[in-house]
GROMACS .gro file of C-alpha atoms in nm:
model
  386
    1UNK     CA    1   0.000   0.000   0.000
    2UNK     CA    2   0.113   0.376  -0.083
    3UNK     CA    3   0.332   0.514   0.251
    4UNK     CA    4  -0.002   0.735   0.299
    5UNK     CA    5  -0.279   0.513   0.261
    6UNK     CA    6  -0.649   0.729   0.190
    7UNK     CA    7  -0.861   0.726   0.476
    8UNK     CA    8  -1.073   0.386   0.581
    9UNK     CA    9  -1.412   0.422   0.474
   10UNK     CA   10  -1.668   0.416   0.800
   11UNK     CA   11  -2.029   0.394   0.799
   12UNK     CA   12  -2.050   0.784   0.850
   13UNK     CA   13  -1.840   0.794   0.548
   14UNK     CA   14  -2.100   0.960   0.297
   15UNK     CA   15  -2.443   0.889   0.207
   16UNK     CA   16  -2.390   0.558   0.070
   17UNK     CA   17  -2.218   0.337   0.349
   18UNK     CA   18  -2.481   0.482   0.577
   19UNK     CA   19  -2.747   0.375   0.348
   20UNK     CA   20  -2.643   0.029   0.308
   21UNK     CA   21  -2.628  -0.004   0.682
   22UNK     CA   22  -2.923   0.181   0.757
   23UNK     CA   23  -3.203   0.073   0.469
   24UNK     CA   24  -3.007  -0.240   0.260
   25UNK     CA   25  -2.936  -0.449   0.545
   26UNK     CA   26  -3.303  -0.418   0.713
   27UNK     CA   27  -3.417  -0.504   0.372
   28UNK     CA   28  -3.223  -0.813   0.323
   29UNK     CA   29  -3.351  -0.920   0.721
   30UNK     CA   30  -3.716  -0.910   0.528
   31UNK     CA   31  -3.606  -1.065   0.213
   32UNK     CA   32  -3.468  -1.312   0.449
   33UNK     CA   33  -3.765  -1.342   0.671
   34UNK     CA   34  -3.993  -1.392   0.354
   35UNK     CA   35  -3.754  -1.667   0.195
   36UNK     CA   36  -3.850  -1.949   0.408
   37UNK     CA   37  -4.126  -2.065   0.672
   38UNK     CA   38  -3.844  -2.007   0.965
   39UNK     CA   39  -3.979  -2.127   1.281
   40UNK     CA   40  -3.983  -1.879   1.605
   41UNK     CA   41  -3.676  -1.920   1.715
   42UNK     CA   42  -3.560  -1.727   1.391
   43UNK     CA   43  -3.807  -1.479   1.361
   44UNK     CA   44  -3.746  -1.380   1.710
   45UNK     CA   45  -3.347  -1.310   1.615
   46UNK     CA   46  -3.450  -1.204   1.308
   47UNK     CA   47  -3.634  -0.941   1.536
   48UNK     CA   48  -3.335  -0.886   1.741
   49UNK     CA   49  -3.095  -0.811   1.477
   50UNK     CA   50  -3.319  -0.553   1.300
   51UNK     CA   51  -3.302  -0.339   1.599
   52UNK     CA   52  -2.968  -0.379   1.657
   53UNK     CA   53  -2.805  -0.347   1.294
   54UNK     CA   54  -2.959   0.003   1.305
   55UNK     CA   55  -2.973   0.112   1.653
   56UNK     CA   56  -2.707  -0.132   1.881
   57UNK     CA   57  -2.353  -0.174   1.899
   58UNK     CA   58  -2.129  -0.457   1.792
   59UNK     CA   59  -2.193  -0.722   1.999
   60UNK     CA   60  -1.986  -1.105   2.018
   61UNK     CA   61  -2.067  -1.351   1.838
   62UNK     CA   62  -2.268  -1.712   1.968
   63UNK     CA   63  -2.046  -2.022   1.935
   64UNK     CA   64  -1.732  -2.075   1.830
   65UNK     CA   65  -1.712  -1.795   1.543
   66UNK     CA   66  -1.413  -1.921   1.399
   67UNK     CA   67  -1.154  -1.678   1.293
   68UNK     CA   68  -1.331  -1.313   1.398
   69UNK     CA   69  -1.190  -1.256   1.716
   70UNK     CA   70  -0.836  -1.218   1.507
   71UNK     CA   71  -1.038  -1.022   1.248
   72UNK     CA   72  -1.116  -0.740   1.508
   73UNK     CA   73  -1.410  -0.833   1.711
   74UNK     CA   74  -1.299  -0.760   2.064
   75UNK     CA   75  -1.156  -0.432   1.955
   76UNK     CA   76  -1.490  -0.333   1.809
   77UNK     CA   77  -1.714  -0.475   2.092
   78UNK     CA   78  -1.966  -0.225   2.209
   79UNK     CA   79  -1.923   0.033   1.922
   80UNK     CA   80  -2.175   0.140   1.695
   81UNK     CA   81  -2.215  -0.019   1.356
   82UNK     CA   82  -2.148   0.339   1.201
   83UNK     CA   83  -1.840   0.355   1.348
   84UNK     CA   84  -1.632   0.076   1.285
   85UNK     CA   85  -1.522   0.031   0.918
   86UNK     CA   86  -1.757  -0.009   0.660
   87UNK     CA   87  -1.639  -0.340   0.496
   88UNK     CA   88  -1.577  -0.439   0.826
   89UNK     CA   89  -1.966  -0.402   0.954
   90UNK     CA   90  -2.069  -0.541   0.620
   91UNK     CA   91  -1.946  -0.842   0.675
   92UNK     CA   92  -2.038  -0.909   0.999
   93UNK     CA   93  -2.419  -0.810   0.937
   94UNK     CA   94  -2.398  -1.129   0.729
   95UNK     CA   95  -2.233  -1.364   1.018
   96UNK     CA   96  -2.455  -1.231   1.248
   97UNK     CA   97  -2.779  -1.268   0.985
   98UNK     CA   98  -2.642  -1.672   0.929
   99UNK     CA   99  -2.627  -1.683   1.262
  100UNK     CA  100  -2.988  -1.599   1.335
  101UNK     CA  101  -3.146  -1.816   1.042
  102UNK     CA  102  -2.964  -2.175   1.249
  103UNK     CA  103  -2.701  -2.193   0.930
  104UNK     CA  104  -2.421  -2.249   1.143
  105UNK     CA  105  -2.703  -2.528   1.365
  106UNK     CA  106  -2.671  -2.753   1.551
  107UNK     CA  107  -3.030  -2.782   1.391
  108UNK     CA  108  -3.274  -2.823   1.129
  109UNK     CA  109  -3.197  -2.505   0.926
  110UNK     CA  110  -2.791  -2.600   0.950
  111UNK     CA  111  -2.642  -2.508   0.644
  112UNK     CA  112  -2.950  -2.402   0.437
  113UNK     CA  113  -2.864  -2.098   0.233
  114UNK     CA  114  -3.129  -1.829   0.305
  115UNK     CA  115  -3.029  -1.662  -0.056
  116UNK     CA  116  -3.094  -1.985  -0.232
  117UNK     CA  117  -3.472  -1.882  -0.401
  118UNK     CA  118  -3.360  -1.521  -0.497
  119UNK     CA  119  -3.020  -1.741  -0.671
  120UNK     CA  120  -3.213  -1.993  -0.795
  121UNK     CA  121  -3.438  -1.756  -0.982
  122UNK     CA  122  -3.219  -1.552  -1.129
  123UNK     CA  123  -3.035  -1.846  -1.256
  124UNK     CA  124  -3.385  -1.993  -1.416
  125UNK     CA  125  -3.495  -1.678  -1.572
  126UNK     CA  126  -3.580  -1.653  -1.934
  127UNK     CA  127  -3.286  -1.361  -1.964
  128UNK     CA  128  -3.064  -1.619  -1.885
  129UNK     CA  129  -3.185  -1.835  -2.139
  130UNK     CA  130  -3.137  -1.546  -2.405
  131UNK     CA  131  -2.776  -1.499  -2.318
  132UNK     CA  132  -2.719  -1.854  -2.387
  133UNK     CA  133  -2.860  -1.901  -2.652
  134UNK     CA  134  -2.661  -1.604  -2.811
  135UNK     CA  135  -2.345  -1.842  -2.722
  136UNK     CA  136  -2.460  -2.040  -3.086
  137UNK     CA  137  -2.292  -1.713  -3.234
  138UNK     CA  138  -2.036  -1.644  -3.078
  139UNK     CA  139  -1.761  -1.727  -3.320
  140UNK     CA  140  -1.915  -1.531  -3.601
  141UNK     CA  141  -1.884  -1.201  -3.462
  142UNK     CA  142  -1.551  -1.007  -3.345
  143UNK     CA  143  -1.309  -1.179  -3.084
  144UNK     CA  144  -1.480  -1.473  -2.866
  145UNK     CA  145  -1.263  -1.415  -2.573
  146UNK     CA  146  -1.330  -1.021  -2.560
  147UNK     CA  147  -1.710  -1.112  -2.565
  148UNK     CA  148  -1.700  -1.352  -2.299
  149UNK     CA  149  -1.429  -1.109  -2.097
  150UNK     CA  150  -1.711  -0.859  -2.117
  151UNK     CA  151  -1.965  -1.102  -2.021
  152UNK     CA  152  -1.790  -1.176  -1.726
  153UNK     CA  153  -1.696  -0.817  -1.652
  154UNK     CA  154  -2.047  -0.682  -1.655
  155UNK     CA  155  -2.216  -0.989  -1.449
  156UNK     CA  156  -2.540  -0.982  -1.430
  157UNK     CA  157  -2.550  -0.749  -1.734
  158UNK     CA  158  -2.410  -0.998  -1.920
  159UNK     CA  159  -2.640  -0.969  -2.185
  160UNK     CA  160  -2.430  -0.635  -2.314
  161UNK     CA  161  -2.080  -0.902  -2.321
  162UNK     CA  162  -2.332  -1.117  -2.584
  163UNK     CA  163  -2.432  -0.871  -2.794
  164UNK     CA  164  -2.243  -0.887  -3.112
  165UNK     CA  165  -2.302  -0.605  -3.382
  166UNK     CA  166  -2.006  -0.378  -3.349
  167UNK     CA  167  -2.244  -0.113  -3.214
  168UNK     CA  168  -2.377  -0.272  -2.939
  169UNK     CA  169  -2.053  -0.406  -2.834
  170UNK     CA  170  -1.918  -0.015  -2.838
  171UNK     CA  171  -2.151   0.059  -2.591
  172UNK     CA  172  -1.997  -0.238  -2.336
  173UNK     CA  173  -1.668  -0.076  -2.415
  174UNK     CA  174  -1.793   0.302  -2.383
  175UNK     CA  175  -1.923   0.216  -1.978
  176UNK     CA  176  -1.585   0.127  -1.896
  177UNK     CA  177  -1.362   0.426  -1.699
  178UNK     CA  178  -1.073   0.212  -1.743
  179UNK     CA  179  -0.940  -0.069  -1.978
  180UNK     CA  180  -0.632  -0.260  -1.933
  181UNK     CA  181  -0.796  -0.556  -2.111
  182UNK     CA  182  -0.451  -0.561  -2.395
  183UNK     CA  183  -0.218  -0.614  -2.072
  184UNK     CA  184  -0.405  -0.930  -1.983
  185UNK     CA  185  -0.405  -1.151  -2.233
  186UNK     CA  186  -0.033  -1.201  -2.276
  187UNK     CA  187  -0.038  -1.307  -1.890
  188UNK     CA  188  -0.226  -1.616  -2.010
  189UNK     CA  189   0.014  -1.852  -2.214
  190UNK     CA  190  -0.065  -2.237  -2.028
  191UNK     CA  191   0.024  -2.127  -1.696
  192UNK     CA  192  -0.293  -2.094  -1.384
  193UNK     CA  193  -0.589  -1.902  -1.364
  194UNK     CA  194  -0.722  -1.798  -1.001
  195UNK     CA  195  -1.007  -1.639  -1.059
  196UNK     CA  196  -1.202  -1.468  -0.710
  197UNK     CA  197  -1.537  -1.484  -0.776
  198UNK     CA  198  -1.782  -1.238  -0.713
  199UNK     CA  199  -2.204  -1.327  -0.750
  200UNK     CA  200  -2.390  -1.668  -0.801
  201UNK     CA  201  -2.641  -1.706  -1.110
  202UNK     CA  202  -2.618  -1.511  -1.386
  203UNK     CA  203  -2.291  -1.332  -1.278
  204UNK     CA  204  -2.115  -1.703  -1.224
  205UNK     CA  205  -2.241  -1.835  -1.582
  206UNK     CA  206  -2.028  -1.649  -1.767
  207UNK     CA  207  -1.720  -1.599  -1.536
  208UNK     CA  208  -1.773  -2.012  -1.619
  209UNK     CA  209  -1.788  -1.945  -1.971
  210UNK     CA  210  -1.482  -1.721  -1.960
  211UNK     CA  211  -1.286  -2.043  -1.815
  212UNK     CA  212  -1.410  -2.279  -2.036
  213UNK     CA  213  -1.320  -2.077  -2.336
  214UNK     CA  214  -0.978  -2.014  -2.198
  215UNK     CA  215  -0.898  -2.412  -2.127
  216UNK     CA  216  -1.061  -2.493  -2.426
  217UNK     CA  217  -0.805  -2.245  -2.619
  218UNK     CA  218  -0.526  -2.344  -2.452
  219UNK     CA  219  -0.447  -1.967  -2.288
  220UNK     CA  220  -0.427  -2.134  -1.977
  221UNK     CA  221  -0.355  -2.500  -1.829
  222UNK     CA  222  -0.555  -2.493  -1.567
  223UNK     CA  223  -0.823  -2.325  -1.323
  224UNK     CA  224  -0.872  -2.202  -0.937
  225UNK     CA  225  -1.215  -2.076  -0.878
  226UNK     CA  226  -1.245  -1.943  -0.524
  227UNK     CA  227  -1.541  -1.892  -0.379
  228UNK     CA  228  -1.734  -1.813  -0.053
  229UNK     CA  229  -1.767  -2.086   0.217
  230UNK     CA  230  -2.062  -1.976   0.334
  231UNK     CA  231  -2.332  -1.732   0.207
  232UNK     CA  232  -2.253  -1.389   0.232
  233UNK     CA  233  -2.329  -1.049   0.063
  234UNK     CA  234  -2.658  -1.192  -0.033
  235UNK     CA  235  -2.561  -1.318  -0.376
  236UNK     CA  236  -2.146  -1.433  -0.367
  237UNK     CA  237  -2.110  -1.724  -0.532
  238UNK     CA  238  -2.059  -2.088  -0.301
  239UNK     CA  239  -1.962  -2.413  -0.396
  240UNK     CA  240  -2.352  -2.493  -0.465
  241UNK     CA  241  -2.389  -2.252  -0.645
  242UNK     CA  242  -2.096  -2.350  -0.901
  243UNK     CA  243  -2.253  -2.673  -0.906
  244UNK     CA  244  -2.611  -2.544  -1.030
  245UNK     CA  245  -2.435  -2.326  -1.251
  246UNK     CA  246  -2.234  -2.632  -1.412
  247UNK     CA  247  -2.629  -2.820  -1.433
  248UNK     CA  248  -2.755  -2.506  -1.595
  249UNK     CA  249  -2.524  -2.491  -1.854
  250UNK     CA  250  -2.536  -2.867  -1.937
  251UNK     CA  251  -2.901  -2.897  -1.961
  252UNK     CA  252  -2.937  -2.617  -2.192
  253UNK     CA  253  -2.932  -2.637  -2.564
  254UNK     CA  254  -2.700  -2.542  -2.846
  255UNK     CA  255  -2.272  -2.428  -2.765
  256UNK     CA  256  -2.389  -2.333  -2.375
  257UNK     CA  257  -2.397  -2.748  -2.322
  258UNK     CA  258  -2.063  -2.758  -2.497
  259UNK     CA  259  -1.903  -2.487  -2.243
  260UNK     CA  260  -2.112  -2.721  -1.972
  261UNK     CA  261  -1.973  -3.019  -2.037
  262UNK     CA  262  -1.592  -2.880  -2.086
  263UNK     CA  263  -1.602  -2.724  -1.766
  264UNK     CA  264  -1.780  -3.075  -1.591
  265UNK     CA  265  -1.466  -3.254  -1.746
  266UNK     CA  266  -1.233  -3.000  -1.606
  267UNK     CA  267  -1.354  -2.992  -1.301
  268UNK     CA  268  -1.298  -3.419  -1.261
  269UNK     CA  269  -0.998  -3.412  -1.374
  270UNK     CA  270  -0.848  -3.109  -1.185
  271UNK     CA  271  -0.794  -2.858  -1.482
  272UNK     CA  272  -1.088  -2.682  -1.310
  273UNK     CA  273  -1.035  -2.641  -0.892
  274UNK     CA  274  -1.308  -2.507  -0.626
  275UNK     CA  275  -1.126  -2.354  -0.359
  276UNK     CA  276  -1.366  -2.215  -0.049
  277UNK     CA  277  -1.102  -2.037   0.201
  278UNK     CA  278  -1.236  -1.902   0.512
  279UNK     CA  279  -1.018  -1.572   0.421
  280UNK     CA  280  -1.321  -1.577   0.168
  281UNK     CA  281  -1.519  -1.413   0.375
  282UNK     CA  282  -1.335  -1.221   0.646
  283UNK     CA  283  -1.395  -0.876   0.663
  284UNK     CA  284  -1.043  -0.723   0.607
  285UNK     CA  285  -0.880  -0.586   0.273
  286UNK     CA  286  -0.663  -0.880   0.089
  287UNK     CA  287  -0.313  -0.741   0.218
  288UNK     CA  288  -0.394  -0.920   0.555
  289UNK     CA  289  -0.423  -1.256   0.379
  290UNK     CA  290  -0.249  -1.535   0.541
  291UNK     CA  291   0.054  -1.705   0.362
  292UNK     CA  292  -0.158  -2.046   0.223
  293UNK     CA  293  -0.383  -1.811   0.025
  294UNK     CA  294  -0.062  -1.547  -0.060
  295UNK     CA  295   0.132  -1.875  -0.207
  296UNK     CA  296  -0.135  -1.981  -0.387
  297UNK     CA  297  -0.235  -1.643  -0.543
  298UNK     CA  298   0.211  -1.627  -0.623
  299UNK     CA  299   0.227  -1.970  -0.829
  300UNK     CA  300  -0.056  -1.806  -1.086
  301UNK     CA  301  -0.031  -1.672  -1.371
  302UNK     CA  302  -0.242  -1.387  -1.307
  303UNK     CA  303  -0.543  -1.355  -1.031
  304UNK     CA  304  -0.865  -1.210  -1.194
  305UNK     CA  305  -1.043  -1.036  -0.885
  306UNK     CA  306  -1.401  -1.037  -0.980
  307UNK     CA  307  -1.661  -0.775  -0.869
  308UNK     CA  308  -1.679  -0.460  -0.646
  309UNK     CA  309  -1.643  -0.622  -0.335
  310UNK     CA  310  -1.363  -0.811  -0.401
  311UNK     CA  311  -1.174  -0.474  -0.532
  312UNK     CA  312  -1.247  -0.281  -0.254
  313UNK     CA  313  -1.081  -0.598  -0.043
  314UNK     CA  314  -0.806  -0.582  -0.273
  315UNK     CA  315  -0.710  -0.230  -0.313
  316UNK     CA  316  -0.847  -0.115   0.057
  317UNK     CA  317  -1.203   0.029   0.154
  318UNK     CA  318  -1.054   0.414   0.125
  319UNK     CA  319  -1.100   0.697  -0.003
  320UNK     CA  320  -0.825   0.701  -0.298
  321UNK     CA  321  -0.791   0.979  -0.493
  322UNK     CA  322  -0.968   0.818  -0.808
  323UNK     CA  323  -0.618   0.909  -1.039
  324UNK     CA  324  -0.437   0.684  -0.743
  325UNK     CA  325  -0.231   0.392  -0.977
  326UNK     CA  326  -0.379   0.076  -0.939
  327UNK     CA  327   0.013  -0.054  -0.988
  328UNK     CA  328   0.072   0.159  -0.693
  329UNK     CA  329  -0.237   0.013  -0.476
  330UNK     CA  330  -0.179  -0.383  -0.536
  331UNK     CA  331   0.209  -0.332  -0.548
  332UNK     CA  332   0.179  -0.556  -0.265
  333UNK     CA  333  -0.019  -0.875  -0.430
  334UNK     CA  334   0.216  -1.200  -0.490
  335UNK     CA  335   0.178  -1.183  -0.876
  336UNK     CA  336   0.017  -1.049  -1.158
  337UNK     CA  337  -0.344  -0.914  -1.078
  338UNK     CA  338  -0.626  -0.801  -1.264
  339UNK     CA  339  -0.967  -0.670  -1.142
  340UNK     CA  340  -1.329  -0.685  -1.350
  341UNK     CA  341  -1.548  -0.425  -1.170
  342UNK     CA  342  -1.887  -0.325  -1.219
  343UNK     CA  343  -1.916   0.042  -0.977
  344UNK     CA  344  -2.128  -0.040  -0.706
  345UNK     CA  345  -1.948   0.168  -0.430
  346UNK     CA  346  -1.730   0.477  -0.310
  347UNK     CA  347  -1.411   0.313  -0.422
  348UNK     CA  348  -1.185   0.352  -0.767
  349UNK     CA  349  -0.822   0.374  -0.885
  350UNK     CA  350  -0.601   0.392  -1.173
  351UNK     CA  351  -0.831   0.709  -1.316
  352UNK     CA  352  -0.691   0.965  -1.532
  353UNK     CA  353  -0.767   1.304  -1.454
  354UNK     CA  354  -0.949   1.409  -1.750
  355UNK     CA  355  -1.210   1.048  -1.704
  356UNK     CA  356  -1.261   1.173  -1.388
  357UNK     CA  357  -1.336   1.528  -1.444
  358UNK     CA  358  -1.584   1.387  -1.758
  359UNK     CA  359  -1.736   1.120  -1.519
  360UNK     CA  360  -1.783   1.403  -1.244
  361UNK     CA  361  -1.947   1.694  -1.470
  362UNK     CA  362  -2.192   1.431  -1.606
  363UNK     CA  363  -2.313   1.245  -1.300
  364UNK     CA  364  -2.171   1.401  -0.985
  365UNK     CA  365  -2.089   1.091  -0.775
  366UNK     CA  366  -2.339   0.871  -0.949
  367UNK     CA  367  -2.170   0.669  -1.173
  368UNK     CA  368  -1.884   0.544  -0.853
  369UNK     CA  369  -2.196   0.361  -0.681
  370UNK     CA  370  -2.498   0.270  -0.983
  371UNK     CA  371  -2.325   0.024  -1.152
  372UNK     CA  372  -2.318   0.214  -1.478
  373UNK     CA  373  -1.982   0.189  -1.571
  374UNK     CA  374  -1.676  -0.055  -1.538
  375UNK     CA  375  -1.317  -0.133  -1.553
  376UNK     CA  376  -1.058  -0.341  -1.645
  377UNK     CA  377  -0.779  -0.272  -1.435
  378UNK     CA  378  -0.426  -0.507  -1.523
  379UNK     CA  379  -0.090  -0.480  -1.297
  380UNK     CA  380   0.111  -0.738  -1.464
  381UNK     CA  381   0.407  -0.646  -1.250
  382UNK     CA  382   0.259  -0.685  -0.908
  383UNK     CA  383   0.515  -0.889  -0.657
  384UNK     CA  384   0.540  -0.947  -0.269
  385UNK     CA  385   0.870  -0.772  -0.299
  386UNK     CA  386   0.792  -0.478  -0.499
   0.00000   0.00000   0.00000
């Protein structure tokens, strides 16, 4: 990290962290609540964490709570949720929500995602089926492996990394406020891909599709896809979810069964990993990872970090200067790193001043937080020693 890191963004930091805390998060406990016939019990800590997400202080956690008493939780004990940072209280809304549904058990409700329905729908809808089926032309149109890095970049937009015509794809290309995408590809020559995964359903589909196509090519030997090991952020992708994903794909028609079925191979015979590390889902930034994950992220060939969570992890939740380097803010990461954002928060680097002065005069601080624009951000030079 630079010598004078940007402040950490708090819950009082701005408009939007407070919202999030404030009106997301009491939103999700209903969402929740309406998911599933949860018994008393539930409901009644259901109850309990309403009130206390938005008027209580941090409090510990039941059980054993693996890992988050070295991830700060006696030093925040007793403190407001506004106070303490942002990603920090973000992450431990979810624990605690988990917590009050019985997924950690012992019990009944042990393990049962309470995200599942709202996954499992997106996943099923008809858009879905419409972005597959627009796999059938893939190869007649420009460069497969741009569309599907598009696809993957704008998630559950996906729909604009499918669309062919070279007008249509201009427009994917227009969104983004930064675009490193020529850097990356010569970091793929046969060597391995972790990819950190962001969302489940329609987000996951094509960061699949963007593996499949780059075994299938030969640009890289093999595959780690991490993911969560336990729900979290409402929608991050688990290991379930990569396995309805892989059904999905293989049960539809046309190329998206061929992508389906390369990726099923893969994954038996180890070209294609599932890594779940409980660093997953701690609530620090990425430079406080501990050395199994740091020496697996150094034998890749590059690390694709996947979504706006995950970059906020892995260039800090501050307040940069937008025109901050992003070579200057992952200095620090093992090995070659890229990030595929869709703008869903406070956070950005590696701007030049004149995109952000253009950005600024035409949405004021809009386009940093509705997931309007995007990036591509490549540091093919990143080392532990740098």
């Amino acid at each position: 990290m630079p010598d004078s890191a940007a402040p950490v963004i708090l819950g009082t930091t701005g408009p939007f962290p407070r919202s999030v805390l404030a009106e997301r998060h009491p939103a999700i406990i209903h969402q929740v609540r309406d998911a599933f016939p949860y018994g008393p019990a539930q409901q009644h800590a259901l109850d309990a964490l309403l009130h206390n997400c938005t008027e209580g202080v941090i409090e510990p956690l039941p059980g054993d709570a693996s890992g988050w008493r070295d991830w700060g939780l006696d030093s925040y004990l007793g403190r407001s949720w506004f106070d303490v940072p942002w990603l920090w209280s973000e992450s431990y809304f979810y624990r605690r929500l988990l917590d009050a549904v019985g997924y950690f058990g012992p019990g009944p409700w042990q393990g049962i995602d309470p995200f599942r329905p709202s996954k499992l729908a997106e996943l099923d809808a008809k858009e879905t089926d419409e972005e597959l089926a627009a796999l059938d032309d893939l190869g007649s149109h420009g460069d497969p492996d741009l569309a599907l890095l598009h696809g993957s970049l704008w998630g559950n937009r996906a729909d604009l990394g499918f669309r062919l015509s070279a007008a249509e794809s201009g427009e994917a290309v227009a969104a983004l406020v930064a675009d490193d995408s020529a850097a990356l590809w010569p970091l793929l020559h046969g060597g391995t891909l972790c990819l950190v995964a962001d969302n489940a359903g329609r987000e996951l589909v094509p960061d699949l599709l963007l593996i499949a196509r780059l075994l299938d090519t030969g640009r890289i030997a093999r595959a780690v896809l991490h993911v969560k090991p336990y729900p979290y952020y409402v929608s991050d992708a688990t290991t379930a979810d990569v396995l309805d994903a892989l059904r999905r794909l293989t049960a539809a028609p046309g190329a998206a069964a061929g992508y389906g079925r390369t990726l099923w191979s893969a994954m038996a015979d180890g070209r294609l990993a599932v890594r779940a590390h409980p660093f997953s889902c701690a609530p620090l930034p990425y430079p406080e990872m501990p050395g199994d994950l740091r020496a697996e992220f150094a034998s890749a060939a590059l690390t694709i970090f996947k979504g706006d969570l995950n970059y906020r992890r892995l260039v800090g939740d501050r307040l940069w200067p937008p025109t901050t380097p992003f070579a200057e803010v992952t200095a620090w990461f093992p090995g070659p790193v890229a990030a595929l954002r869709t703008l869903k928060s406070d956070v950005i680097t590696g701007l030049s001043a004149d995109t952000e002065a253009t950005l600024d005069a035409a949405g004021a601080e809009r386009w940093r937080t509705a997931g309007t624009h995007a990036l591509i951000q490549v540091n093919p030079h990143a080392s532990a020693t740098t």
